[in-house]
Coordinates of C-alpha atoms in Angstrom, one line a residue:
Chain A
X8 CA -153.6 -121.1 135.5
X9 CA -151.3 -122.8 138.5
X10 CA -148.8 -121.1 140.5
X11 CA -144.8 -122.4 139.5
X12 CA -144.0 -123.6 143.5
X13 CA -146.0 -124.5 145.9
X14 CA -145.0 -125.1 149.5
X15 CA -147.4 -126.4 152.6
X16 CA -145.8 -124.6 155.7
X17 CA -149.2 -124.7 158.3
X18 CA -150.7 -128.3 158.4
X19 CA -153.5 -127.4 161.2
X20 CA -157.2 -129.4 162.5
X21 CA -159.2 -127.0 159.6
X22 CA -156.8 -125.2 157.6
X23 CA -153.4 -125.7 156.0
X24 CA -151.4 -122.7 154.6
X25 CA -150.1 -122.4 151.6
X26 CA -146.7 -120.4 150.3
X27 CA -147.3 -120.3 146.9
X28 CA -144.8 -119.2 143.9
X29 CA -146.0 -116.8 140.6
X30 CA -143.8 -115.4 138.3
X31 CA -141.2 -113.1 141.3
X32 CA -143.8 -112.3 143.9
X33 CA -145.2 -114.8 146.8
X34 CA -148.8 -115.6 148.3
X35 CA -150.0 -116.7 151.3
X36 CA -153.0 -118.7 150.7
X37 CA -154.7 -120.3 153.9
X38 CA -156.2 -123.7 152.2
X39 CA -160.1 -124.7 153.4
X40 CA -162.5 -127.8 152.2
X41 CA -165.4 -125.0 151.1
X42 CA -168.2 -123.9 153.1
X43 CA -172.3 -122.6 153.1
X44 CA -175.0 -120.7 154.3
X45 CA -178.5 -121.0 153.9
X46 CA -181.0 -118.4 154.5
X47 CA -184.6 -120.7 154.9
X48 CA -187.7 -119.1 155.5
X49 CA -190.6 -121.1 156.6
X50 CA -194.1 -121.5 156.3
X51 CA -194.3 -118.0 158.3
X52 CA -192.4 -115.9 156.1
X53 CA -189.6 -115.7 159.0
X54 CA -186.2 -116.3 158.5
X55 CA -183.8 -118.2 160.5
X56 CA -180.6 -117.1 162.1
X57 CA -178.3 -117.7 164.6
X58 CA -176.4 -116.3 167.4
X59 CA -173.1 -117.8 168.8
X60 CA -169.9 -117.4 170.1
X61 CA -167.0 -116.7 167.2
X62 CA -163.8 -117.0 169.0
X63 CA -162.0 -115.1 166.8
X64 CA -164.7 -112.1 167.0
X65 CA -164.7 -112.7 171.1
X66 CA -167.5 -111.6 170.8
X67 CA -171.9 -113.3 169.6
X68 CA -172.5 -113.0 166.5
X69 CA -175.7 -113.2 164.6
X70 CA -175.6 -115.5 161.0
X71 CA -177.2 -117.5 158.8
X72 CA -176.8 -121.0 159.8
X73 CA -174.0 -122.0 157.8
X74 CA -170.5 -124.2 157.9
X75 CA -168.3 -126.8 155.9
X76 CA -168.4 -129.3 153.7
X77 CA -167.4 -132.2 155.0
X78 CA -165.3 -135.3 152.4
X79 CA -166.8 -135.8 149.7
X80 CA -170.1 -134.1 150.1
X81 CA -171.2 -131.7 147.4
X82 CA -172.6 -128.2 149.0
X83 CA -176.6 -129.1 149.0
X84 CA -175.7 -131.7 151.1
X85 CA -173.2 -129.5 153.7
X86 CA -176.2 -126.9 153.5
X87 CA -179.2 -129.1 154.4
X88 CA -177.4 -131.2 157.1
X89 CA -176.5 -127.4 158.6
X90 CA -179.6 -126.8 158.3
X91 CA -180.5 -129.4 160.2
X92 CA -177.9 -130.1 162.7
X93 CA -178.2 -126.2 164.1
X94 CA -181.8 -125.3 163.8
X95 CA -183.9 -129.0 163.5
X96 CA -185.2 -127.3 160.1
X97 CA -186.2 -129.5 157.1
X98 CA -188.6 -130.1 153.9
X99 CA -188.5 -126.8 151.7
X100 CA -187.8 -125.9 148.0
X101 CA -183.8 -124.8 147.9
X102 CA -182.2 -123.3 144.8
X103 CA -179.0 -122.0 145.1
X104 CA -179.0 -117.6 145.2
X105 CA -175.6 -117.6 144.8
X106 CA -171.3 -118.5 145.7
X107 CA -168.3 -116.1 146.4
X108 CA -165.1 -116.5 147.7
X109 CA -165.1 -115.2 151.3
X110 CA -161.5 -113.7 151.1
X111 CA -159.5 -113.8 148.0
X112 CA -157.1 -111.9 149.2
X113 CA -155.7 -114.6 151.1
X114 CA -157.9 -117.9 151.9
X115 CA -159.2 -120.7 149.9
X116 CA -162.2 -121.2 150.9
X117 CA -165.3 -120.4 148.1
X118 CA -169.0 -119.6 149.8
X119 CA -172.3 -121.5 147.9
X120 CA -175.6 -119.6 149.3
X121 CA -179.1 -121.0 148.8
X122 CA -182.6 -120.2 149.5
X123 CA -184.4 -122.7 151.8
X124 CA -188.5 -121.8 151.5
X125 CA -190.6 -123.6 153.7
X126 CA -188.8 -125.4 155.5
X127 CA -190.3 -127.3 158.9
X128 CA -188.8 -127.4 162.2
X129 CA -188.0 -130.4 164.2
X130 CA -185.2 -131.2 166.4
X131 CA -182.1 -130.1 166.3
X132 CA -178.4 -131.1 166.4
X133 CA -175.3 -129.0 167.1
X134 CA -172.0 -130.4 167.2
X135 CA -170.4 -130.6 170.7
X136 CA -168.6 -127.9 170.1
X137 CA -171.7 -125.8 169.5
X138 CA -173.5 -123.4 171.3
X139 CA -176.4 -121.7 169.7
X140 CA -179.6 -119.3 169.8
X141 CA -181.8 -119.8 167.1
X142 CA -183.5 -116.1 166.7
X143 CA -186.0 -115.9 164.1
X144 CA -186.8 -112.0 161.9
X145 CA -189.6 -111.8 159.9
X146 CA -189.1 -110.9 156.4
X147 CA -190.1 -107.6 156.7
X148 CA -188.1 -106.5 159.2
X149 CA -184.6 -107.7 157.8
X150 CA -184.3 -105.0 155.5
X151 CA -184.1 -102.4 158.6
X152 CA -182.2 -105.4 161.2
X153 CA -179.2 -105.2 159.2
X154 CA -176.8 -103.0 161.3
X155 CA -177.3 -105.9 163.6
X156 CA -175.7 -108.5 160.8
X157 CA -171.7 -107.7 161.3
X158 CA -170.5 -111.0 159.2
X159 CA -169.8 -110.6 155.1
X160 CA -171.6 -113.7 154.1
X161 CA -175.3 -112.9 155.3
X162 CA -175.4 -109.3 154.2
X163 CA -174.3 -110.6 151.6
X164 CA -177.0 -113.5 151.2
X165 CA -179.9 -112.0 153.1
X166 CA -179.7 -108.8 150.9
X167 CA -179.0 -110.2 147.3
X168 CA -182.5 -112.3 148.4
X169 CA -183.9 -109.5 149.8
X170 CA -183.6 -108.1 146.0
X171 CA -184.7 -110.4 144.3
X172 CA -187.7 -110.8 146.6
X173 CA -188.4 -107.2 145.7
X174 CA -187.6 -107.7 142.0
X175 CA -190.3 -110.4 141.7
Chain P
X28 CA -164.1 -112.6 176.4
X29 CA -161.2 -114.4 176.3
X30 CA -159.2 -118.5 175.2
X31 CA -157.9 -120.0 178.7
X32 CA -154.5 -120.2 176.7
X33 CA -153.9 -119.1 173.2
X34 CA -150.1 -120.1 171.0
X35 CA -148.9 -119.2 167.4
X36 CA -148.1 -121.9 165.7
X37 CA -147.7 -120.1 162.1
X38 CA -146.2 -117.1 161.1
X39 CA -146.4 -115.6 158.2
X40 CA -145.6 -112.3 156.3
X41 CA -149.2 -110.9 156.2
X42 CA -151.1 -114.0 157.9
X43 CA -150.2 -115.1 161.5
X44 CA -152.3 -119.0 163.0
X45 CA -153.0 -119.2 166.5
X46 CA -154.5 -122.6 168.0
X47 CA -156.9 -120.9 170.9
X48 CA -158.8 -122.4 173.8
X49 CA -161.8 -121.9 175.3
X50 CA -163.2 -124.3 178.1
X51 CA -163.1 -128.0 176.2
X52 CA -162.8 -127.0 173.0
X53 CA -160.4 -125.5 170.8
X54 CA -159.9 -123.2 167.6
X55 CA -157.4 -122.5 165.2
X56 CA -157.6 -118.3 164.6
X57 CA -156.1 -117.0 161.2
X58 CA -154.4 -113.3 162.9
X59 CA -155.1 -110.7 160.4
X60 CA -154.2 -106.9 160.3
X61 CA -157.9 -105.8 158.8
X62 CA -158.9 -104.1 155.5
X63 CA -161.0 -101.8 154.0
X64 CA -162.8 -101.8 151.4
X65 CA -164.3 -98.9 149.2
X66 CA -167.7 -98.4 146.9
X67 CA -166.0 -95.5 145.0
X68 CA -168.4 -93.0 142.9
X69 CA -167.6 -90.7 140.4
X70 CA -169.1 -86.9 139.4
X71 CA -170.8 -89.4 136.4
X72 CA -172.0 -91.7 139.1
X73 CA -170.2 -94.5 138.2
X74 CA -168.5 -97.4 139.9
X75 CA -165.7 -98.2 139.3
X76 CA -164.1 -101.7 140.1
X77 CA -160.8 -103.3 140.2
X78 CA -159.9 -106.5 138.2
X79 CA -157.2 -108.7 139.3
X80 CA -155.5 -112.5 139.4
X81 CA -156.2 -113.7 142.7
X82 CA -153.9 -116.7 143.3
X83 CA -155.9 -117.9 146.2
X84 CA -158.8 -118.7 143.1
X85 CA -156.2 -119.3 140.0
X86 CA -158.4 -116.5 137.3
X87 CA -158.9 -113.0 137.9
X88 CA -162.1 -111.8 140.5
X89 CA -163.9 -108.3 139.5
X90 CA -163.8 -106.9 142.8
X91 CA -164.3 -103.2 144.6
X92 CA -161.0 -101.9 145.1
X93 CA -159.9 -102.6 148.3
X94 CA -156.7 -103.3 151.1
X95 CA -154.9 -104.3 154.5
X96 CA -154.5 -101.6 157.0
X97 CA -151.0 -100.8 157.5
X98 CA -149.6 -100.5 161.1
X99 CA -150.9 -97.3 162.8
X100 CA -153.1 -96.6 160.3
X101 CA -157.1 -95.9 161.1
X102 CA -159.7 -97.8 158.6
X103 CA -160.6 -94.3 156.9
X104 CA -156.4 -93.7 155.9
X105 CA -156.1 -96.9 154.6
X106 CA -159.3 -96.4 152.1
X107 CA -158.3 -93.6 151.0
X108 CA -154.4 -94.5 150.7
X109 CA -156.0 -98.3 148.1
X110 CA -158.3 -96.5 146.0
X111 CA -155.5 -93.3 144.9
X112 CA -152.8 -96.7 144.7
X113 CA -155.9 -99.1 142.3
X114 CA -157.4 -96.6 141.2
X115 CA -156.6 -92.9 141.0
X116 CA -158.9 -91.4 142.6
X117 CA -158.9 -88.9 145.1
X118 CA -160.9 -86.3 146.7
X119 CA -165.1 -87.0 147.1
X120 CA -167.3 -87.2 150.1
X121 CA -166.4 -90.0 152.4
X122 CA -169.1 -92.3 155.0
X123 CA -168.3 -95.6 156.5
X124 CA -171.1 -98.2 154.9
X125 CA -171.4 -100.7 157.3
X126 CA -168.6 -102.8 158.9
X127 CA -168.2 -107.3 159.6
X128 CA -166.1 -109.7 160.1
X129 CA -164.9 -111.4 157.0
X130 CA -165.2 -115.0 158.1
X131 CA -165.6 -114.9 161.4
X132 CA -165.6 -118.8 162.0
X133 CA -161.8 -119.2 161.8
X134 CA -160.3 -115.9 161.2
X135 CA -160.0 -112.6 162.6
X136 CA -160.2 -109.6 159.4
X137 CA -162.2 -107.5 160.5
X138 CA -163.3 -104.8 157.5
X139 CA -164.9 -101.9 157.2
X140 CA -166.5 -100.6 154.0
X141 CA -166.4 -97.1 153.0
X142 CA -168.7 -95.3 149.8
X143 CA -166.5 -92.8 148.8
X144 CA -168.6 -90.3 146.0
X145 CA -167.9 -87.7 144.0
X146 CA -164.7 -88.4 143.5
X147 CA -162.1 -87.5 141.1
X148 CA -159.8 -89.8 138.6
X149 CA -156.0 -88.4 139.0
X150 CA -152.4 -91.6 138.7
X151 CA -152.9 -94.3 140.0
X152 CA -150.0 -96.3 141.5
X153 CA -150.9 -99.6 142.2
X154 CA -147.8 -102.1 144.6
X155 CA -145.1 -104.5 142.9
X156 CA -147.6 -107.2 142.8
X157 CA -151.0 -105.9 141.7
X158 CA -151.5 -106.3 138.4
X159 CA -155.1 -104.0 138.0
X160 CA -157.3 -103.3 134.9
X161 CA -160.0 -100.0 136.7
X162 CA -163.8 -101.2 135.1
X163 CA -166.4 -98.8 135.9
X164 CA -169.9 -99.6 136.1
X165 CA -173.3 -97.3 136.0
X166 CA -174.7 -97.2 139.2
X167 CA -177.8 -98.3 137.0
X168 CA -176.7 -100.9 136.3
X169 CA -174.9 -102.9 138.9
X170 CA -178.3 -104.7 140.5
X171 CA -178.2 -105.9 137.2
X172 CA -174.8 -107.1 136.2
X173 CA -174.2 -108.5 140.3
X174 CA -173.7 -112.5 138.7
X175 CA -170.3 -110.6 137.5
X176 CA -169.2 -110.4 140.6
X177 CA -168.1 -113.5 143.0
X178 CA -166.9 -111.7 145.8
X179 CA -168.5 -111.5 149.5
X180 CA -167.4 -108.6 150.6
X181 CA -168.3 -107.0 147.1
X182 CA -171.5 -108.5 147.1
X183 CA -172.4 -107.2 150.6
X184 CA -170.9 -103.8 150.0
X185 CA -172.7 -102.7 146.3
X186 CA -175.9 -104.6 147.7
X187 CA -176.1 -102.4 150.7
X188 CA -175.1 -99.3 149.1
X189 CA -177.9 -100.2 146.5
X190 CA -180.6 -100.2 149.7
X191 CA -180.3 -97.6 151.0
X192 CA -179.6 -95.4 147.7
X193 CA -183.3 -97.0 146.6
X194 CA -184.5 -96.0 150.4
X195 CA -183.3 -92.5 150.1

């Protein structure tokens, strides 16, 4: 399954834009290297979140730790690197919780979401353009605080984590 | 809270791309008119989903009915129009379930998710470039079929709907 024709109409730093022709219609598609997010739970059963300015939204959002794949990285490597950089968390037992397209109508970003349980605090190492505040929530409080989350990947990841824990 | 400078680097049909300067760093931002998704439940307690080719993903995905705001439309209007066009569903009792940024790291798309309960079937009227298959799932089956959903908004919307129903 592939387009009849494709042309790059914008080449940027993080994203490119491609226009694809499929039969009688065209689609504008944002190219993206892929991303990860992590539901990280420490030994005191707290989940770690990050609050940061999201320039596109004009304000700070509270989200799961997350980031974009570097060239050649496997999703689990990206996730472990990002969790260390953003939160200083190391170790723990990792598994993939889910994976999804973030906005399949116009963007090729595919995201893997991991659960890391029993992670251990250490020194964080955020990137130069990231100013992050780390926030810890008791897992028992997450369900009634979901109204504070305005980010799709974080809602999906936290809800799925909670629903699996309830079922087990 | 706003950038020191912004310039449009790509003007497309659905999306534009802006580069914003915030202090010492730049952000590439995909401009998007905003969107909606609907958890639509009929009188037999079935939720309605749509399966369609998503060109960006190179295959068909199963998703909540959803769509992009037309100029001047309120989110609820967009949602009711899209549900009628894609599924032929009318009527029902509507409420907003949640709203979120779909990919706040690089895109200005904000999405409202509605629940419409007691919707009634009628004739669908998809757009010319949409080939949709409508799928109905009993609400009672949704939880164990979430692995078939690979779309962030649909996972978040369905999980939140289920969690609220369980709690009530």
